[in-house]
Amino acid sequence: MASATPPAPGRSRRLSDRGLAVAFISPALLLLLAMSVFPLLWALYLSFTDYSATRGGPAHFIGFGNYTAILTSAQVHQRALTTLIYVVGAVGLQTVLGFAIAYLISRRTHGRGLLTTLFLVPMMLSPVVVGLFWRFMLDAQFGVINSMLGSLGLGQVEWLTRQRTALISLIVVDTWQWTPFIMLIALAGLTAVPKYLYEAASIDRASEWFRFRTITLPLVWPLLLIAVLFRAIEAFRLFDLVYILTNGGPGVSTETLSFHVYKVAFLGFNTGTASAYGILMVLVVIVLTQLYLRYLNKLKEG
Amino acid sequence: MSAPGRKVRLATAAMLLVATTVTACGDGKDDDGKASAPKAPATIPELTKDPLTLSFVWFDWPPAQALEAFANAEYKKERPNATIKVNTVPNANWHDAMFTQFAARKTDFDIAILDSQHIGEAVTNGNILDLTDFVKNNIDVAAYNPYLLAAYGQFPQAETGKRDENASLYGLPLLGDTWTMIYRKDLIGDKPPQTWDEMISVAETCQADNPGVSGLAFHQANGSDAAAVTYNTVNGVYGGNLWDPKNRKIEGVLNDAAGQEAMDVLVNKMKPLTAKGSGNWFIDEVNAAVAQGKACIAFNWIAASGGLLDPKQSTLGTTREQILDKLGFATLPSQKTNLVPLGGMGMHVSAYSATANQAEALNFMKWFERADIQKKWAAAGGVPSRTDALESPEFLNAGPFNQVYTDSVPRMRDMWNVPEYARLVDIENTNVNAALNGAKKPKDALDDIAKEQQGVLDSSSRKGGGGL
């Protein structure tokens, strides 16, 4: 009869577990350091220099010169305002529409799955593809939208080449693509509302509006706000749709902050300035997100 | 001895990371960050006998496909082991696609097809080879129009625009180009307008007489150099100047009386004759308008006009002859001057290409610039730069617009060939586009261009905060 092997001493066993954990985590950690942390720190360092990626040469330390230039630039202020209008317009519209669609779908008992799937299709497409086909559809001369307007006896609209309509077009296209995202999250919230609350309200003969205002909305609101947060961050760094649909035009009237950073980084290869610009954008998102999350926490506690 | 705490270890790791980052930033160049282009050998080194792919980078348009087909058919006769690959990117990404690779000091192309204005940026950054000695030993420079040779290869460019024999050459011509006026013979008659004012008047009448057809079609888009070239063309014919290269002055030169008149003509006289919503049109959209019979007079680059004669793409006729009965091609009308825009590009050898590929690239360029090959290139749809090829029957009979190019060569004017080109053209393009689309008053747009461009030139040596 073979004797049982005694278990390894506790100390070496703990080391072995630890080694295993390190072995599992290290590749991911190294990848994260190499692909995220290192570039971020490098960008942070470059943001204090006059470095240019194409001109080469050593980077000269210039302190907060790049940050001062960006924060005092009228061009940056103009792009910030454009971005703000876009973010508020697009996310606001998506929230209202997304919630409305989710509310209507949640009330259906038949075909809910099919409807949800159909509504999700735009979200599955690449923004570049979306941009390209909307560019064709919105073309003033050859586009299907103006063709439809013409058949209704309405005049042609210069969707992408007029200052106001260009920004509205961007908002509409973004809304078309991302309303399903809000809808999906709102739908999850709506289906999670306990039915007994509605049953109790029915017994009390509460009106539809009363039930919506006092049961549905308060319970779905925190989830909706998280969806708004995700969408706002995404919209803040809008680039692809602008690039395809308007190229920032007419003039620079639809040039967002992200598009402007791209120009600074790749047209003049002012890498130091572009790095500072990027760091500032990240900081803005972090600060606003923190404030927003605090509000969410308060809401949760309340 | 106790092990260091978690916070200490984290701080040490962070410090190490920052130290690594800072160390990685220097690349051993001189303190000014200036680099000069490395020299190509004066004679072609021994070529490999192994299979080799010679890669180009260009933007996606018909001449790119024509070059790949032509080179693989003809160059392979001499170098069967060599395959030519022309990589293409959308026009708007062309500059970025080349210069981001240059920035990485590693390119997946051996020959960059640079726009004439890109040369300065590539030379000062040391991205392309200095071909001066190679050209002296291998190319007959007297065979070229000196302006074309200078435009596609020389840096810095002489104030006269013509080639300076003592200046360095960094490229050789690949494809010449300029604008042609495309006019509807069936709508405005066989004789093209001779002056710019007459052209506007004819377009106005044509538009009024033909509902649904716009008087004019030209480039107005926000991307690339679309709207900028349009303004530069009008500026040229109305006697304006883009800048004073000797003193590097733009403000007060571009927006002088002639410049203002050109902007006024473009926005207030020409724009109303274009199709509604054409404010984002570039090469393809102008061609589409002509092919669909929607424009009386249009302007486009000659190298991009070949498709207009393709019955499959046109509603003007079912054969090339029927289309040519309706379409005429002429040199641009003159006004106070007879200047036309210089287009086209040269071939430039990447400094980061492998040695064997650089040798093959030099061999290809020497082969391509031969008189007989230039004529074959002309017959294949290319636009040559050698004078003998430009005047050859092979070229003049290859397309109805080729005579236009030959006649236009002595009238050409280029933009500013400086390392700051990409930013200068973006400023001009966005402002002209804004003026054409009603987002800015014409005078404000021109003053803004002059002020912002002057700022770029003045601050190009200043450290920090640049590029906004």
PDB file of N, CA, C and O in Angstrom, chain A residues 38 41-42 45 50 54-58 60 62 66 75 140-141 156 158 161-162 243 247 249-251 262-264 266-270 273, chain B residues 17 21 25 27 30-31 33 93 95-96 99-100 105 125 222-223 275-277 280 285 292 422-423 426 430 433-434 437 463-468:
ATOM      1  N   PHE A  38       1.735  53.483 -20.748  1.00  0.00           N
ATOM      2  CA  PHE A  38       2.949  54.075 -21.313  1.00  0.00           C
ATOM      3  C   PHE A  38       2.626  55.206 -22.298  1.00  0.00           C
ATOM      4  O   PHE A  38       3.157  56.313 -22.162  1.00  0.00           O
ATOM      5  N   LEU A  41       1.391  58.253 -20.372  1.00  0.00           N
ATOM      6  CA  LEU A  41       2.460  58.980 -19.682  1.00  0.00           C
ATOM      7  C   LEU A  41       3.360  59.701 -20.684  1.00  0.00           C
ATOM      8  O   LEU A  41       3.806  60.817 -20.434  1.00  0.00           O
ATOM      9  N   TRP A  42       3.575  59.046 -21.812  1.00  0.00           N
ATOM     10  CA  TRP A  42       4.393  59.691 -22.847  1.00  0.00           C
ATOM     11  C   TRP A  42       3.704  60.962 -23.365  1.00  0.00           C
ATOM     12  O   TRP A  42       4.326  62.010 -23.525  1.00  0.00           O
ATOM     13  N   TYR A  45       4.059  63.650 -20.878  1.00  0.00           N
ATOM     14  CA  TYR A  45       5.388  64.261 -20.946  1.00  0.00           C
ATOM     15  C   TYR A  45       5.496  65.181 -22.172  1.00  0.00           C
ATOM     16  O   TYR A  45       5.939  66.332 -22.067  1.00  0.00           O
ATOM     17  N   ASP A  50       7.898  70.928 -26.937  1.00  0.00           N
ATOM     18  CA  ASP A  50       7.582  71.415 -28.287  1.00  0.00           C
ATOM     19  C   ASP A  50       7.815  70.314 -29.322  1.00  0.00           C
ATOM     20  O   ASP A  50       8.048  70.600 -30.493  1.00  0.00           O
ATOM     21  N   THR A  54       7.286  64.460 -36.761  1.00  0.00           N
ATOM     22  CA  THR A  54       7.975  64.368 -38.055  1.00  0.00           C
ATOM     23  C   THR A  54       9.304  65.110 -38.040  1.00  0.00           C
ATOM     24  O   THR A  54      10.257  64.665 -38.666  1.00  0.00           O
ATOM     25  N   ARG A  55       9.342  66.242 -37.359  1.00  0.00           N
ATOM     26  CA  ARG A  55      10.591  67.014 -37.384  1.00  0.00           C
ATOM     27  C   ARG A  55      11.685  66.305 -36.593  1.00  0.00           C
ATOM     28  O   ARG A  55      12.861  66.527 -36.802  1.00  0.00           O
ATOM     29  N   GLY A  56      11.278  65.466 -35.653  1.00  0.00           N
ATOM     30  CA  GLY A  56      12.244  64.711 -34.861  1.00  0.00           C
ATOM     31  C   GLY A  56      13.028  65.618 -33.931  1.00  0.00           C
ATOM     32  O   GLY A  56      12.592  66.715 -33.583  1.00  0.00           O
ATOM     33  N   GLY A  57      14.207  65.182 -33.543  1.00  0.00           N
ATOM     34  CA  GLY A  57      15.017  65.977 -32.630  1.00  0.00           C
ATOM     35  C   GLY A  57      14.514  65.815 -31.217  1.00  0.00           C
ATOM     36  O   GLY A  57      13.406  65.314 -30.985  1.00  0.00           O
ATOM     37  N   PRO A  58      15.314  66.240 -30.240  1.00  0.00           N
ATOM     38  CA  PRO A  58      14.882  66.090 -28.849  1.00  0.00           C
ATOM     39  C   PRO A  58      13.734  67.034 -28.521  1.00  0.00           C
ATOM     40  O   PRO A  58      13.557  68.066 -29.167  1.00  0.00           O
ATOM     41  N   HIS A  60      12.033  69.796 -26.338  1.00  0.00           N
ATOM     42  CA  HIS A  60      12.423  70.856 -25.393  1.00  0.00           C
ATOM     43  C   HIS A  60      11.289  71.100 -24.419  1.00  0.00           C
ATOM     44  O   HIS A  60      10.141  71.266 -24.841  1.00  0.00           O
ATOM     45  N   ILE A  62       8.865  73.080 -22.279  1.00  0.00           N
ATOM     46  CA  ILE A  62       8.368  74.465 -22.363  1.00  0.00           C
ATOM     47  C   ILE A  62       7.306  74.734 -21.296  1.00  0.00           C
ATOM     48  O   ILE A  62       6.509  75.663 -21.424  1.00  0.00           O
ATOM     49  N   ASN A  66       2.017  74.918 -23.956  1.00  0.00           N
ATOM     50  CA  ASN A  66       0.977  74.328 -24.813  1.00  0.00           C
ATOM     51  C   ASN A  66      -0.401  74.474 -24.176  1.00  0.00           C
ATOM     52  O   ASN A  66      -1.381  74.785 -24.857  1.00  0.00           O
ATOM     53  N   GLN A  75      -9.911  79.781 -31.306  1.00  0.00           N
ATOM     54  CA  GLN A  75     -10.300  78.655 -32.171  1.00  0.00           C
ATOM     55  C   GLN A  75     -10.765  77.464 -31.332  1.00  0.00           C
ATOM     56  O   GLN A  75     -11.747  76.810 -31.665  1.00  0.00           O
ATOM     57  N   ALA A 140     -27.433  67.349 -51.708  1.00  0.00           N
ATOM     58  CA  ALA A 140     -28.481  68.295 -52.131  1.00  0.00           C
ATOM     59  C   ALA A 140     -28.977  68.022 -53.543  1.00  0.00           C
ATOM     60  O   ALA A 140     -30.158  68.210 -53.846  1.00  0.00           O
ATOM     61  N   GLN A 141     -28.084  67.586 -54.432  1.00  0.00           N
ATOM     62  CA  GLN A 141     -28.470  67.384 -55.828  1.00  0.00           C
ATOM     63  C   GLN A 141     -28.993  65.982 -56.111  1.00  0.00           C
ATOM     64  O   GLN A 141     -29.986  65.796 -56.781  1.00  0.00           O
ATOM     65  N   GLN A 156     -35.399  72.271 -52.164  1.00  0.00           N
ATOM     66  CA  GLN A 156     -34.168  71.555 -51.821  1.00  0.00           C
ATOM     67  C   GLN A 156     -33.536  72.167 -50.574  1.00  0.00           C
ATOM     68  O   GLN A 156     -33.580  73.379 -50.386  1.00  0.00           O
ATOM     69  N   GLU A 158     -29.923  72.405 -48.450  1.00  0.00           N
ATOM     70  CA  GLU A 158     -28.479  72.150 -48.525  1.00  0.00           C
ATOM     71  C   GLU A 158     -28.028  71.583 -47.177  1.00  0.00           C
ATOM     72  O   GLU A 158     -27.485  72.281 -46.336  1.00  0.00           O
ATOM     73  N   THR A 161     -24.008  71.655 -46.480  1.00  0.00           N
ATOM     74  CA  THR A 161     -23.166  72.782 -46.867  1.00  0.00           C
ATOM     75  C   THR A 161     -23.636  74.120 -46.305  1.00  0.00           C
ATOM     76  O   THR A 161     -23.111  75.163 -46.685  1.00  0.00           O
ATOM     77  N   ARG A 162     -24.600  74.095 -45.428  1.00  0.00           N
ATOM     78  CA  ARG A 162     -25.008  75.334 -44.753  1.00  0.00           C
ATOM     79  C   ARG A 162     -24.701  75.187 -43.270  1.00  0.00           C
ATOM     80  O   ARG A 162     -24.831  74.095 -42.705  1.00  0.00           O
ATOM     81  N   TYR A 243     -15.795  63.690 -40.040  1.00  0.00           N
ATOM     82  CA  TYR A 243     -14.804  63.475 -41.094  1.00  0.00           C
ATOM     83  C   TYR A 243     -15.479  63.072 -42.402  1.00  0.00           C
ATOM     84  O   TYR A 243     -15.130  63.563 -43.471  1.00  0.00           O
ATOM     85  N   ASN A 247     -16.494  67.054 -43.129  1.00  0.00           N
ATOM     86  CA  ASN A 247     -15.081  67.433 -43.048  1.00  0.00           C
ATOM     87  C   ASN A 247     -14.910  68.707 -42.220  1.00  0.00           C
ATOM     88  O   ASN A 247     -14.027  69.520 -42.478  1.00  0.00           O
ATOM     89  N   GLY A 249     -16.879  71.230 -42.201  1.00  0.00           N
ATOM     90  CA  GLY A 249     -17.432  72.410 -42.867  1.00  0.00           C
ATOM     91  C   GLY A 249     -18.927  72.583 -42.676  1.00  0.00           C
ATOM     92  O   GLY A 249     -19.558  71.767 -42.009  1.00  0.00           O
ATOM     93  N   PRO A 250     -19.470  73.642 -43.256  1.00  0.00           N
ATOM     94  CA  PRO A 250     -18.774  74.636 -44.078  1.00  0.00           C
ATOM     95  C   PRO A 250     -17.800  75.465 -43.239  1.00  0.00           C
ATOM     96  O   PRO A 250     -18.131  75.822 -42.104  1.00  0.00           O
ATOM     97  N   GLY A 251     -16.657  75.721 -43.813  1.00  0.00           N
ATOM     98  CA  GLY A 251     -15.592  76.382 -43.044  1.00  0.00           C
ATOM     99  C   GLY A 251     -15.182  75.467 -41.909  1.00  0.00           C
ATOM    100  O   GLY A 251     -14.801  74.320 -42.127  1.00  0.00           O
ATOM    101  N   TYR A 262      -7.110  66.248 -34.284  1.00  0.00           N
ATOM    102  CA  TYR A 262      -6.565  65.483 -35.419  1.00  0.00           C
ATOM    103  C   TYR A 262      -5.787  66.405 -36.362  1.00  0.00           C
ATOM    104  O   TYR A 262      -4.683  66.076 -36.811  1.00  0.00           O
ATOM    105  N   LYS A 263      -6.364  67.570 -36.651  1.00  0.00           N
ATOM    106  CA  LYS A 263      -5.684  68.503 -37.552  1.00  0.00           C
ATOM    107  C   LYS A 263      -4.371  69.001 -36.945  1.00  0.00           C
ATOM    108  O   LYS A 263      -3.362  69.099 -37.627  1.00  0.00           O
ATOM    109  N   VAL A 264      -4.421  69.331 -35.648  1.00  0.00           N
ATOM    110  CA  VAL A 264      -3.205  69.812 -34.980  1.00  0.00           C
ATOM    111  C   VAL A 264      -2.134  68.719 -35.002  1.00  0.00           C
ATOM    112  O   VAL A 264      -0.958  68.977 -35.242  1.00  0.00           O
ATOM    113  N   PHE A 266      -1.869  65.993 -37.080  1.00  0.00           N
ATOM    114  CA  PHE A 266      -1.406  65.399 -38.333  1.00  0.00           C
ATOM    115  C   PHE A 266      -1.199  66.377 -39.491  1.00  0.00           C
ATOM    116  O   PHE A 266      -0.550  66.024 -40.462  1.00  0.00           O
ATOM    117  N   LEU A 267      -1.766  67.572 -39.425  1.00  0.00           N
ATOM    118  CA  LEU A 267      -1.502  68.512 -40.512  1.00  0.00           C
ATOM    119  C   LEU A 267      -0.203  69.269 -40.265  1.00  0.00           C
ATOM    120  O   LEU A 267       0.589  69.488 -41.151  1.00  0.00           O
ATOM    121  N   GLY A 268      -0.014  69.683 -39.016  1.00  0.00           N
ATOM    122  CA  GLY A 268       1.228  70.389 -38.717  1.00  0.00           C
ATOM    123  C   GLY A 268       2.208  69.530 -37.943  1.00  0.00           C
ATOM    124  O   GLY A 268       3.331  69.915 -37.713  1.00  0.00           O
ATOM    125  N   PHE A 269       1.750  68.355 -37.539  1.00  0.00           N
ATOM    126  CA  PHE A 269       2.538  67.457 -36.683  1.00  0.00           C
ATOM    127  C   PHE A 269       3.091  68.204 -35.466  1.00  0.00           C
ATOM    128  O   PHE A 269       4.254  68.061 -35.117  1.00  0.00           O
ATOM    129  N   ASN A 270       2.246  69.011 -34.840  1.00  0.00           N
ATOM    130  CA  ASN A 270       2.617  69.657 -33.585  1.00  0.00           C
ATOM    131  C   ASN A 270       2.259  68.697 -32.453  1.00  0.00           C
ATOM    132  O   ASN A 270       1.243  68.848 -31.775  1.00  0.00           O
ATOM    133  N   THR A 273       1.684  70.050 -28.777  1.00  0.00           N
ATOM    134  CA  THR A 273       0.403  70.750 -28.622  1.00  0.00           C
ATOM    135  C   THR A 273      -0.759  69.762 -28.664  1.00  0.00           C
ATOM    136  O   THR A 273      -1.683  69.853 -27.847  1.00  0.00           O
TER     137      THR A 273
ATOM    138  N   LEU B  17       8.668  53.969 -14.917  1.00  0.00           N
ATOM    139  CA  LEU B  17       7.917  54.120 -16.157  1.00  0.00           C
ATOM    140  C   LEU B  17       8.128  55.509 -16.761  1.00  0.00           C
ATOM    141  O   LEU B  17       8.361  55.675 -17.948  1.00  0.00           O
ATOM    142  N   THR B  21       9.969  56.594 -20.172  1.00  0.00           N
ATOM    143  CA  THR B  21       9.275  57.441 -21.141  1.00  0.00           C
ATOM    144  C   THR B  21      10.159  58.599 -21.565  1.00  0.00           C
ATOM    145  O   THR B  21      10.324  58.875 -22.749  1.00  0.00           O
ATOM    146  N   CYS B  25      12.101  59.510 -25.385  1.00  0.00           N
ATOM    147  CA  CYS B  25      11.720  60.633 -26.243  1.00  0.00           C
ATOM    148  C   CYS B  25      12.860  61.157 -27.104  1.00  0.00           C
ATOM    149  O   CYS B  25      12.649  61.653 -28.198  1.00  0.00           O
ATOM    150  N   ASP B  27      15.903  61.172 -29.719  1.00  0.00           N
ATOM    151  CA  ASP B  27      16.283  60.221 -30.756  1.00  0.00           C
ATOM    152  C   ASP B  27      17.661  60.531 -31.329  1.00  0.00           C
ATOM    153  O   ASP B  27      18.014  60.107 -32.409  1.00  0.00           O
ATOM    154  N   ASP B  30      20.281  66.332 -33.835  1.00  0.00           N
ATOM    155  CA  ASP B  30      20.868  67.565 -33.353  1.00  0.00           C
ATOM    156  C   ASP B  30      19.848  68.392 -32.613  1.00  0.00           C
ATOM    157  O   ASP B  30      18.646  68.204 -32.728  1.00  0.00           O
ATOM    158  N   ASP B  31      20.347  69.352 -31.860  1.00  0.00           N
ATOM    159  CA  ASP B  31      19.485  70.052 -30.918  1.00  0.00           C
ATOM    160  C   ASP B  31      18.392  70.871 -31.588  1.00  0.00           C
ATOM    161  O   ASP B  31      17.334  71.105 -31.023  1.00  0.00           O
ATOM    162  N   GLY B  33      16.708  69.951 -34.015  1.00  0.00           N
ATOM    163  CA  GLY B  33      15.713  69.060 -34.588  1.00  0.00           C
ATOM    164  C   GLY B  33      15.730  69.063 -36.096  1.00  0.00           C
ATOM    165  O   GLY B  33      14.874  68.524 -36.762  1.00  0.00           O
ATOM    166  N   ASN B  93      -6.800  61.542 -47.097  1.00  0.00           N
ATOM    167  CA  ASN B  93      -5.836  60.912 -46.176  1.00  0.00           C
ATOM    168  C   ASN B  93      -4.425  60.830 -46.748  1.00  0.00           C
ATOM    169  O   ASN B  93      -3.521  60.300 -46.102  1.00  0.00           O
ATOM    170  N   HIS B  95      -1.854  62.933 -47.503  1.00  0.00           N
ATOM    171  CA  HIS B  95      -0.739  63.531 -46.748  1.00  0.00           C
ATOM    172  C   HIS B  95      -0.484  62.764 -45.457  1.00  0.00           C
ATOM    173  O   HIS B  95       0.651  62.396 -45.153  1.00  0.00           O
ATOM    174  N   ASP B  96      -1.565  62.488 -44.714  1.00  0.00           N
ATOM    175  CA  ASP B  96      -1.410  61.820 -43.408  1.00  0.00           C
ATOM    176  C   ASP B  96      -0.827  60.420 -43.580  1.00  0.00           C
ATOM    177  O   ASP B  96       0.013  59.988 -42.802  1.00  0.00           O
ATOM    178  N   PHE B  99       2.941  60.871 -44.241  1.00  0.00           N
ATOM    179  CA  PHE B  99       3.764  61.513 -43.210  1.00  0.00           C
ATOM    180  C   PHE B  99       3.670  60.844 -41.845  1.00  0.00           C
ATOM    181  O   PHE B  99       4.586  60.990 -41.026  1.00  0.00           O
ATOM    182  N   THR B 100       2.593  60.110 -41.570  1.00  0.00           N
ATOM    183  CA  THR B 100       2.580  59.363 -40.303  1.00  0.00           C
ATOM    184  C   THR B 100       3.597  58.216 -40.397  1.00  0.00           C
ATOM    185  O   THR B 100       4.243  57.877 -39.401  1.00  0.00           O
ATOM    186  N   ARG B 105       9.453  56.656 -39.009  1.00  0.00           N
ATOM    187  CA  ARG B 105      10.767  56.298 -39.580  1.00  0.00           C
ATOM    188  C   ARG B 105      10.757  54.889 -40.190  1.00  0.00           C
ATOM    189  O   ARG B 105      11.743  54.178 -40.139  1.00  0.00           O
ATOM    190  N   ASN B 125      12.469  67.227 -42.968  1.00  0.00           N
ATOM    191  CA  ASN B 125      12.403  66.157 -41.964  1.00  0.00           C
ATOM    192  C   ASN B 125      13.306  64.976 -42.310  1.00  0.00           C
ATOM    193  O   ASN B 125      13.349  63.997 -41.568  1.00  0.00           O
ATOM    194  N   ASN B 222     -14.328  71.144 -48.615  1.00  0.00           N
ATOM    195  CA  ASN B 222     -13.559  71.555 -47.445  1.00  0.00           C
ATOM    196  C   ASN B 222     -12.263  70.767 -47.300  1.00  0.00           C
ATOM    197  O   ASN B 222     -11.318  71.229 -46.686  1.00  0.00           O
ATOM    198  N   GLY B 223     -12.219  69.559 -47.850  1.00  0.00           N
ATOM    199  CA  GLY B 223     -11.053  68.705 -47.653  1.00  0.00           C
ATOM    200  C   GLY B 223      -9.983  68.904 -48.711  1.00  0.00           C
ATOM    201  O   GLY B 223     -10.199  69.570 -49.720  1.00  0.00           O
ATOM    202  N   ALA B 275     -24.603  74.645 -58.915  1.00  0.00           N
ATOM    203  CA  ALA B 275     -25.778  73.907 -58.445  1.00  0.00           C
ATOM    204  C   ALA B 275     -25.946  74.089 -56.936  1.00  0.00           C
ATOM    205  O   ALA B 275     -24.951  74.210 -56.198  1.00  0.00           O
ATOM    206  N   LYS B 276     -27.186  74.100 -56.502  1.00  0.00           N
ATOM    207  CA  LYS B 276     -27.473  74.237 -55.081  1.00  0.00           C
ATOM    208  C   LYS B 276     -26.865  73.043 -54.322  1.00  0.00           C
ATOM    209  O   LYS B 276     -27.005  71.886 -54.752  1.00  0.00           O
ATOM    210  N   GLY B 277     -26.199  73.339 -53.240  1.00  0.00           N
ATOM    211  CA  GLY B 277     -25.608  72.250 -52.451  1.00  0.00           C
ATOM    212  C   GLY B 277     -24.300  71.713 -53.010  1.00  0.00           C
ATOM    213  O   GLY B 277     -23.830  70.658 -52.589  1.00  0.00           O
ATOM    214  N   ASN B 280     -19.753  71.203 -51.387  1.00  0.00           N
ATOM    215  CA  ASN B 280     -18.793  70.168 -50.968  1.00  0.00           C
ATOM    216  C   ASN B 280     -18.323  69.339 -52.159  1.00  0.00           C
ATOM    217  O   ASN B 280     -17.906  68.208 -52.007  1.00  0.00           O
ATOM    218  N   GLU B 285     -17.492  64.793 -57.998  1.00  0.00           N
ATOM    219  CA  GLU B 285     -18.810  65.427 -58.109  1.00  0.00           C
ATOM    220  C   GLU B 285     -18.888  66.313 -59.352  1.00  0.00           C
ATOM    221  O   GLU B 285     -19.916  66.363 -60.041  1.00  0.00           O
ATOM    222  N   GLN B 292     -23.597  63.888 -66.336  1.00  0.00           N
ATOM    223  CA  GLN B 292     -25.059  63.819 -66.319  1.00  0.00           C
ATOM    224  C   GLN B 292     -25.709  65.018 -67.005  1.00  0.00           C
ATOM    225  O   GLN B 292     -26.915  65.222 -66.905  1.00  0.00           O
ATOM    226  N   ALA B 422       0.988  72.082 -45.271  1.00  0.00           N
ATOM    227  CA  ALA B 422      -0.251  71.397 -44.867  1.00  0.00           C
ATOM    228  C   ALA B 422      -1.149  72.329 -44.046  1.00  0.00           C
ATOM    229  O   ALA B 422      -2.365  72.351 -44.216  1.00  0.00           O
ATOM    230  N   ARG B 423      -0.528  73.109 -43.167  1.00  0.00           N
ATOM    231  CA  ARG B 423      -1.340  74.027 -42.347  1.00  0.00           C
ATOM    232  C   ARG B 423      -1.813  75.220 -43.163  1.00  0.00           C
ATOM    233  O   ARG B 423      -2.929  75.714 -42.981  1.00  0.00           O
ATOM    234  N   ASP B 426      -4.775  74.154 -45.292  1.00  0.00           N
ATOM    235  CA  ASP B 426      -5.977  73.914 -44.489  1.00  0.00           C
ATOM    236  C   ASP B 426      -6.656  75.240 -44.132  1.00  0.00           C
ATOM    237  O   ASP B 426      -7.884  75.355 -44.213  1.00  0.00           O
ATOM    238  N   THR B 430     -10.449  75.927 -45.601  1.00  0.00           N
ATOM    239  CA  THR B 430     -11.623  76.074 -44.728  1.00  0.00           C
ATOM    240  C   THR B 430     -12.250  77.462 -44.880  1.00  0.00           C
ATOM    241  O   THR B 430     -13.470  77.603 -44.873  1.00  0.00           O
ATOM    242  N   ASN B 433     -13.961  77.750 -48.363  1.00  0.00           N
ATOM    243  CA  ASN B 433     -15.181  76.936 -48.277  1.00  0.00           C
ATOM    244  C   ASN B 433     -16.256  77.664 -47.469  1.00  0.00           C
ATOM    245  O   ASN B 433     -17.440  77.652 -47.836  1.00  0.00           O
ATOM    246  N   ALA B 434     -15.833  78.319 -46.390  1.00  0.00           N
ATOM    247  CA  ALA B 434     -16.793  79.073 -45.566  1.00  0.00           C
ATOM    248  C   ALA B 434     -17.406  80.213 -46.372  1.00  0.00           C
ATOM    249  O   ALA B 434     -18.621  80.452 -46.318  1.00  0.00           O
ATOM    250  N   ASN B 437     -19.910  78.974 -48.942  1.00  0.00           N
ATOM    251  CA  ASN B 437     -21.141  78.401 -48.393  1.00  0.00           C
ATOM    252  C   ASN B 437     -21.859  79.344 -47.430  1.00  0.00           C
ATOM    253  O   ASN B 437     -22.721  78.920 -46.657  1.00  0.00           O
ATOM    254  N   LYS B 463       8.765  78.070 -30.322  1.00  0.00           N
ATOM    255  CA  LYS B 463       8.574  76.801 -29.621  1.00  0.00           C
ATOM    256  C   LYS B 463       7.268  76.804 -28.824  1.00  0.00           C
ATOM    257  O   LYS B 463       6.991  77.746 -28.110  1.00  0.00           O
ATOM    258  N   GLY B 464       6.523  75.724 -28.959  1.00  0.00           N
ATOM    259  CA  GLY B 464       5.353  75.514 -28.106  1.00  0.00           C
ATOM    260  C   GLY B 464       4.099  76.215 -28.564  1.00  0.00           C
ATOM    261  O   GLY B 464       4.123  77.254 -29.208  1.00  0.00           O
ATOM    262  N   GLY B 465       2.978  75.591 -28.242  1.00  0.00           N
ATOM    263  CA  GLY B 465       1.677  76.198 -28.500  1.00  0.00           C
ATOM    264  C   GLY B 465       1.375  76.380 -29.972  1.00  0.00           C
ATOM    265  O   GLY B 465       0.550  77.193 -30.339  1.00  0.00           O
ATOM    266  N   GLY B 466       2.049  75.643 -30.827  1.00  0.00           N
ATOM    267  CA  GLY B 466       1.842  75.831 -32.264  1.00  0.00           C
ATOM    268  C   GLY B 466       0.722  74.972 -32.800  1.00  0.00           C
ATOM    269  O   GLY B 466       0.294  74.023 -32.169  1.00  0.00           O
ATOM    270  N   GLY B 467       0.255  75.344 -33.975  1.00  0.00           N
ATOM    271  CA  GLY B 467      -0.665  74.480 -34.696  1.00  0.00           C
ATOM    272  C   GLY B 467      -2.113  74.643 -34.371  1.00  0.00           C
ATOM    273  O   GLY B 467      -2.946  73.854 -34.794  1.00  0.00           O
ATOM    274  N   LEU B 468      -2.476  75.665 -33.622  1.00  0.00           N
ATOM    275  CA  LEU B 468      -3.892  75.841 -33.304  1.00  0.00           C
ATOM    276  C   LEU B 468      -4.555  76.723 -34.353  1.00  0.00           C
ATOM    277  O   LEU B 468      -5.717  76.853 -34.405  1.00  0.00           O
TER     278      LEU B 468
END
